[in-house]
Amino acid sequence: MRLIAVLELLPGVLDAQLRRDADLTHFDYHVLVVLAQASEDELRMTALADRTNATLPRLSHVVRRLEERGLVARFPCPEDKRATNARLTEAGREKLAAAPGHVATARYSVIDALTPEQLDQLADIADAVLQRLDPDGALTRPFD
């Protein structure tokens, strides 16, 4: 029950800070971060959906909203014209830089509440659970 409480409460805390400081939802921010970590700040939409654990319809809706705000650009994939790529724009990168409170909020809410030993234990526990939930490492493997 305590884990469920954490899983229910933490996203709201992070979302509230990002909405206040950067006018982004936590998922919007996550999409921008994943693009910022990709080669040339771009990914095929299907790869972006995999990296964010989103369905293509949900991701398309979010990326459309981000595109309307000038934070992301969509364009046909050069290798496969049937596919679409998304690229982080300079305004999107600036928006990420405008959300420094996100790290501080996450650190305060989770990291600072734990001892170094507990942080090591949390990493071990998260790894064990992720082995079951994400055995292929789709959400945690580095980009190719």
mmCIF file of C-alpha atoms in Angstrom:
data_model
loop_
_atom_site.group_PDB
_atom_site.id
_atom_site.type_symbol
_atom_site.label_atom_id
_atom_site.label_comp_id
_atom_site.label_asym_id
_atom_site.label_seq_id
_atom_site.Cartn_x
_atom_site.Cartn_y
_atom_site.Cartn_z
ATOM 1 C CA MET A 1 0.000 0.000 0.000
ATOM 2 C CA ARG A 2 2.898 2.363 0.690
ATOM 3 C CA LEU A 3 4.347 1.809 -2.777
ATOM 4 C CA ILE A 4 0.940 2.490 -4.317
ATOM 5 C CA ALA A 5 0.700 5.696 -2.281
ATOM 6 C CA VAL A 6 4.113 6.838 -3.555
ATOM 7 C CA LEU A 7 3.183 5.955 -7.138
ATOM 8 C CA GLU A 8 -0.047 7.948 -6.803
ATOM 9 C CA LEU A 9 1.375 10.997 -5.000
ATOM 10 C CA LEU A 10 4.759 11.592 -6.648
ATOM 11 C CA PRO A 11 3.485 12.239 -10.202
ATOM 12 C CA GLY A 12 1.105 14.912 -8.887
ATOM 13 C CA VAL A 13 3.903 16.671 -7.000
ATOM 14 C CA LEU A 14 6.169 16.645 -10.063
ATOM 15 C CA ASP A 15 3.331 17.670 -12.378
ATOM 16 C CA ALA A 16 2.321 20.617 -10.172
ATOM 17 C CA GLN A 17 5.879 21.983 -10.125
ATOM 18 C CA LEU A 18 6.304 21.656 -13.892
ATOM 19 C CA ARG A 19 2.927 23.273 -14.589
ATOM 20 C CA ARG A 20 3.793 26.152 -12.274
ATOM 21 C CA ASP A 21 7.381 26.731 -13.438
ATOM 22 C CA ALA A 22 7.322 25.709 -17.116
ATOM 23 C CA ASP A 23 3.664 25.348 -18.174
ATOM 24 C CA LEU A 24 4.316 21.667 -18.983
ATOM 25 C CA THR A 25 2.797 18.451 -17.754
ATOM 26 C CA HIS A 26 5.152 15.801 -16.433
ATOM 27 C CA PHE A 27 4.545 13.757 -19.597
ATOM 28 C CA ASP A 28 5.220 16.810 -21.829
ATOM 29 C CA TYR A 29 8.502 17.281 -19.990
ATOM 30 C CA HIS A 30 9.358 13.593 -20.356
ATOM 31 C CA VAL A 31 8.783 13.748 -24.131
ATOM 32 C CA LEU A 32 11.062 16.799 -24.407
ATOM 33 C CA VAL A 33 13.766 15.134 -22.295
ATOM 34 C CA VAL A 34 13.688 11.948 -24.390
ATOM 35 C CA LEU A 35 14.046 14.018 -27.572
ATOM 36 C CA ALA A 36 16.889 16.022 -26.018
ATOM 37 C CA GLN A 37 18.731 12.772 -25.290
ATOM 38 C CA ALA A 38 18.311 11.444 -28.836
ATOM 39 C CA SER A 39 20.822 11.849 -31.639
ATOM 40 C CA GLU A 40 20.277 15.239 -33.283
ATOM 41 C CA ASP A 41 17.362 15.828 -30.869
ATOM 42 C CA GLU A 42 15.004 13.715 -33.003
ATOM 43 C CA LEU A 43 13.314 10.331 -33.061
ATOM 44 C CA ARG A 44 10.808 8.488 -35.184
ATOM 45 C CA MET A 45 7.400 8.762 -33.503
ATOM 46 C CA THR A 46 7.242 4.989 -32.960
ATOM 47 C CA ALA A 47 10.614 5.050 -31.166
ATOM 48 C CA LEU A 48 9.486 8.047 -29.112
ATOM 49 C CA ALA A 49 6.325 6.154 -28.152
ATOM 50 C CA ASP A 50 8.452 3.195 -27.035
ATOM 51 C CA ARG A 51 10.802 5.413 -25.012
ATOM 52 C CA THR A 52 7.934 7.197 -23.258
ATOM 53 C CA ASN A 53 5.761 4.104 -22.805
ATOM 54 C CA ALA A 54 2.923 5.835 -24.649
ATOM 55 C CA THR A 55 0.492 4.641 -27.267
ATOM 56 C CA LEU A 56 0.918 6.290 -30.656
ATOM 57 C CA PRO A 57 -2.480 8.054 -30.391
ATOM 58 C CA ARG A 58 -1.602 9.525 -26.973
ATOM 59 C CA LEU A 59 1.866 10.528 -28.113
ATOM 60 C CA SER A 60 0.528 12.075 -31.328
ATOM 61 C CA HIS A 61 -1.890 14.185 -29.301
ATOM 62 C CA VAL A 62 0.849 15.376 -26.928
ATOM 63 C CA VAL A 63 3.347 16.048 -29.719
ATOM 64 C CA ARG A 64 0.671 17.984 -31.655
ATOM 65 C CA ARG A 65 0.144 20.223 -28.608
ATOM 66 C CA LEU A 66 3.912 20.659 -28.169
ATOM 67 C CA GLU A 67 4.218 21.431 -31.885
ATOM 68 C CA GLU A 68 1.489 24.091 -31.640
ATOM 69 C CA ARG A 69 3.574 25.738 -28.905
ATOM 70 C CA GLY A 70 6.719 25.609 -31.054
ATOM 71 C CA LEU A 71 8.509 23.165 -28.733
ATOM 72 C CA VAL A 72 8.624 20.237 -31.172
ATOM 73 C CA ALA A 73 8.601 19.948 -34.966
ATOM 74 C CA ARG A 74 7.238 16.954 -36.887
ATOM 75 C CA PHE A 75 8.375 15.993 -40.370
ATOM 76 C CA PRO A 76 8.422 12.959 -42.679
ATOM 77 C CA CYS A 77 11.110 10.433 -41.820
ATOM 78 C CA PRO A 78 13.877 10.720 -44.471
ATOM 79 C CA GLU A 79 14.390 6.924 -44.512
ATOM 80 C CA ASP A 80 10.685 6.024 -44.662
ATOM 81 C CA LYS A 81 8.255 8.654 -45.930
ATOM 82 C CA ARG A 82 5.356 6.722 -44.369
ATOM 83 C CA ALA A 83 6.784 7.409 -40.899
ATOM 84 C CA THR A 84 6.994 10.676 -39.002
ATOM 85 C CA ASN A 85 9.869 12.018 -36.932
ATOM 86 C CA ALA A 86 9.717 14.496 -34.076
ATOM 87 C CA ARG A 87 12.509 16.946 -33.322
ATOM 88 C CA LEU A 88 13.079 19.136 -30.291
ATOM 89 C CA THR A 89 13.186 22.805 -31.317
ATOM 90 C CA GLU A 90 15.346 25.490 -29.782
ATOM 91 C CA ALA A 91 12.240 26.753 -27.948
ATOM 92 C CA GLY A 92 11.743 23.217 -26.605
ATOM 93 C CA ARG A 93 15.340 23.111 -25.378
ATOM 94 C CA GLU A 94 14.857 26.495 -23.727
ATOM 95 C CA LYS A 95 11.696 25.196 -22.044
ATOM 96 C CA LEU A 96 13.722 22.329 -20.544
ATOM 97 C CA ALA A 97 16.248 24.832 -19.229
ATOM 98 C CA ALA A 98 13.385 26.870 -17.771
ATOM 99 C CA ALA A 99 12.351 24.007 -15.490
ATOM 100 C CA PRO A 100 15.249 23.825 -12.996
ATOM 101 C CA GLY A 101 12.810 23.295 -10.169
ATOM 102 C CA HIS A 102 11.992 19.833 -11.534
ATOM 103 C CA VAL A 103 15.280 18.317 -10.384
ATOM 104 C CA ALA A 104 15.048 20.159 -7.072
ATOM 105 C CA THR A 105 11.490 18.902 -6.521
ATOM 106 C CA ALA A 106 12.408 15.307 -7.396
ATOM 107 C CA ARG A 107 15.504 15.497 -5.201
ATOM 108 C CA TYR A 108 13.568 16.950 -2.266
ATOM 109 C CA SER A 109 10.660 14.534 -2.634
ATOM 110 C CA VAL A 110 12.679 11.337 -3.046
ATOM 111 C CA ILE A 111 16.470 11.547 -2.852
ATOM 112 C CA ASP A 112 16.818 13.823 0.186
ATOM 113 C CA ALA A 113 14.337 11.693 2.137
ATOM 114 C CA LEU A 114 16.676 8.678 1.949
ATOM 115 C CA THR A 115 20.044 7.758 3.398
ATOM 116 C CA PRO A 116 22.852 6.708 1.032
ATOM 117 C CA GLU A 117 22.228 3.090 2.043
ATOM 118 C CA GLN A 118 18.506 3.440 1.295
ATOM 119 C CA LEU A 119 19.299 4.956 -2.117
ATOM 120 C CA ASP A 120 21.412 1.901 -2.947
ATOM 121 C CA GLN A 121 18.576 -0.338 -1.773
ATOM 122 C CA LEU A 122 16.055 1.632 -3.830
ATOM 123 C CA ALA A 123 18.234 1.201 -6.938
ATOM 124 C CA ASP A 124 18.452 -2.548 -6.308
ATOM 125 C CA ILE A 125 14.696 -2.801 -5.728
ATOM 126 C CA ALA A 126 13.889 -0.751 -8.845
ATOM 127 C CA ASP A 127 16.229 -2.926 -10.926
ATOM 128 C CA ALA A 128 14.576 -6.104 -9.649
ATOM 129 C CA VAL A 129 11.068 -4.816 -10.383
ATOM 130 C CA LEU A 130 12.103 -3.476 -13.812
ATOM 131 C CA GLN A 131 13.458 -6.918 -14.711
ATOM 132 C CA ARG A 132 9.857 -8.121 -14.419
ATOM 133 C CA LEU A 133 8.050 -5.111 -15.866
ATOM 134 C CA ASP A 134 10.517 -4.159 -18.621
ATOM 135 C CA PRO A 135 12.677 -7.233 -19.307
ATOM 136 C CA ASP A 136 13.857 -5.835 -22.651
ATOM 137 C CA GLY A 137 14.894 -2.534 -21.030
ATOM 138 C CA ALA A 138 12.800 -0.496 -23.469
ATOM 139 C CA LEU A 139 12.478 2.410 -21.037
ATOM 140 C CA THR A 140 15.944 2.260 -19.540
ATOM 141 C CA ARG A 141 18.428 1.277 -22.264
ATOM 142 C CA PRO A 142 20.562 4.006 -23.785
ATOM 143 C CA PHE A 143 19.831 5.239 -27.288
ATOM 144 C CA ASP A 144 21.539 3.429 -30.145
#
